[in-house]
């Protein structure tokens, strides 16, 4: 078995620049941005009290994160955090420019919300959530 020359080589992605596998730090920062925005939506629009949640109410921001991913990833290919940090989610089946379809995106979002699958990565730094959706996060700039 040969070792790939760079992350994304087995997927046919370039070693750097637009279209290459997004760096882990940038992806983590995009998730943090998305999480903070989901917290603000939960507080501002859904009436959650900041710092005073208990029980099932504490899952409201996680639900918002799930909805954000299910709505935005299959339609525009990015979440708000991804867009701000120059990232895009693309399906590995195809020409590398199209986002995953709705059902794979929903599975991806569900596994992302469980968090642990996103932390188990392959040689291309794709988490189990991306592998299940047959997607990869790439750089746009």
XYZ file of C-alpha atoms in Angstrom:
141
model
C 0.000 0.000 0.000
C 1.397 3.388 -0.966
C 1.197 6.524 1.101
C -0.651 9.410 -0.614
C 1.521 12.376 -1.560
C -0.788 14.834 0.211
C -4.157 15.018 1.960
C -6.863 14.627 -0.638
C -4.644 12.892 -3.202
C -6.790 9.746 -3.046
C -9.840 11.955 -3.764
C -8.180 13.647 -6.738
C -7.832 16.990 -4.949
C -4.895 19.382 -5.414
C -2.211 19.623 -2.703
C -2.904 23.290 -1.909
C -5.000 26.275 -2.850
C -8.673 26.351 -3.854
C -10.175 22.886 -4.081
C -7.680 21.302 -1.694
C -8.678 19.680 1.595
C -9.384 22.419 4.123
C -6.985 22.657 7.070
C -8.268 21.196 10.317
C -7.798 24.460 12.243
C -9.860 26.440 9.763
C -12.627 23.823 9.850
C -12.645 23.885 13.662
C -12.848 27.683 13.661
C -15.746 27.550 11.179
C -17.574 25.133 13.493
C -16.951 27.482 16.432
C -18.383 30.404 14.433
C -21.422 28.304 13.507
C -21.882 27.228 17.135
C -21.738 30.813 18.412
C -24.246 31.934 15.770
C -26.555 29.059 16.738
C -26.285 30.123 20.391
C -27.230 33.690 19.425
C -30.179 32.451 17.342
C -31.362 30.280 20.237
C -31.212 33.235 22.610
C -32.423 35.999 20.288
C -35.074 34.246 18.231
C -36.106 31.178 20.207
C -36.258 32.724 23.681
C -33.555 30.644 25.358
C -32.099 32.357 28.435
C -28.311 32.731 28.168
C -26.580 30.747 30.904
C -29.836 29.694 32.555
C -30.839 26.608 30.604
C -31.642 23.188 31.936
C -33.070 19.949 30.671
C -34.052 19.648 27.049
C -33.806 23.416 26.500
C -30.028 23.005 26.472
C -30.336 21.126 23.153
C -31.898 24.080 21.310
C -28.583 25.433 19.918
C -27.662 21.920 18.785
C -30.989 21.685 16.957
C -30.300 25.038 15.303
C -26.861 23.750 14.215
C -28.509 20.652 12.738
C -31.086 22.739 10.837
C -28.403 25.150 9.601
C -26.379 22.273 8.168
C -29.379 20.485 6.643
C -30.620 23.666 4.949
C -27.374 25.285 3.833
C -24.966 22.463 2.955
C -27.057 20.802 0.214
C -28.244 24.121 -1.244
C -25.233 26.465 -1.193
C -22.507 24.065 -0.032
C -21.496 26.097 3.006
C -22.603 26.996 6.475
C -22.157 30.586 7.623
C -18.895 29.674 9.367
C -17.624 27.892 6.276
C -18.450 30.911 4.109
C -16.622 33.317 6.439
C -13.514 31.137 6.470
C -13.400 30.291 2.768
C -14.575 26.682 2.974
C -17.084 24.592 1.048
C -18.556 21.101 1.431
C -18.481 19.102 -1.818
C -19.561 15.592 -2.729
C -16.668 13.287 -3.594
C -18.841 11.664 -6.269
C -18.833 13.924 -9.282
C -16.831 16.905 -10.449
C -15.902 18.215 -6.982
C -17.980 21.373 -7.202
C -21.429 20.179 -6.151
C -22.522 19.932 -2.534
C -23.838 16.633 -1.199
C -27.547 15.946 -1.713
C -30.165 16.473 0.996
C -30.196 12.974 2.532
C -26.386 12.620 2.761
C -26.235 16.173 4.154
C -28.797 15.268 6.810
C -26.737 12.220 7.840
C -23.623 14.427 7.867
C -25.375 16.986 10.090
C -26.666 14.334 12.480
C -23.231 12.764 12.885
C -21.646 16.204 13.267
C -24.086 16.984 16.091
C -23.027 13.768 17.836
C -19.479 15.255 17.729
C -17.495 12.033 18.267
C -17.824 10.840 14.630
C -16.396 14.174 13.490
C -13.320 13.562 15.659
C -12.514 10.160 14.079
C -10.629 10.989 10.889
C -8.982 9.224 7.991
C -5.684 10.073 6.250
C -7.429 12.884 4.344
C -8.646 14.362 7.697
C -12.246 13.586 6.743
C -14.339 12.792 9.788
C -16.788 9.908 9.849
C -19.584 12.422 9.246
C -17.990 13.403 5.920
C -17.212 9.806 4.996
C -20.841 8.792 5.644
C -22.076 11.638 3.420
C -19.368 10.964 0.814
C -18.265 14.577 1.149
C -15.141 16.573 1.887
C -14.580 20.137 3.086
C -12.344 22.051 0.676
C -10.850 25.516 0.489
C -12.468 28.126 -1.746
C -9.570 30.563 -1.573
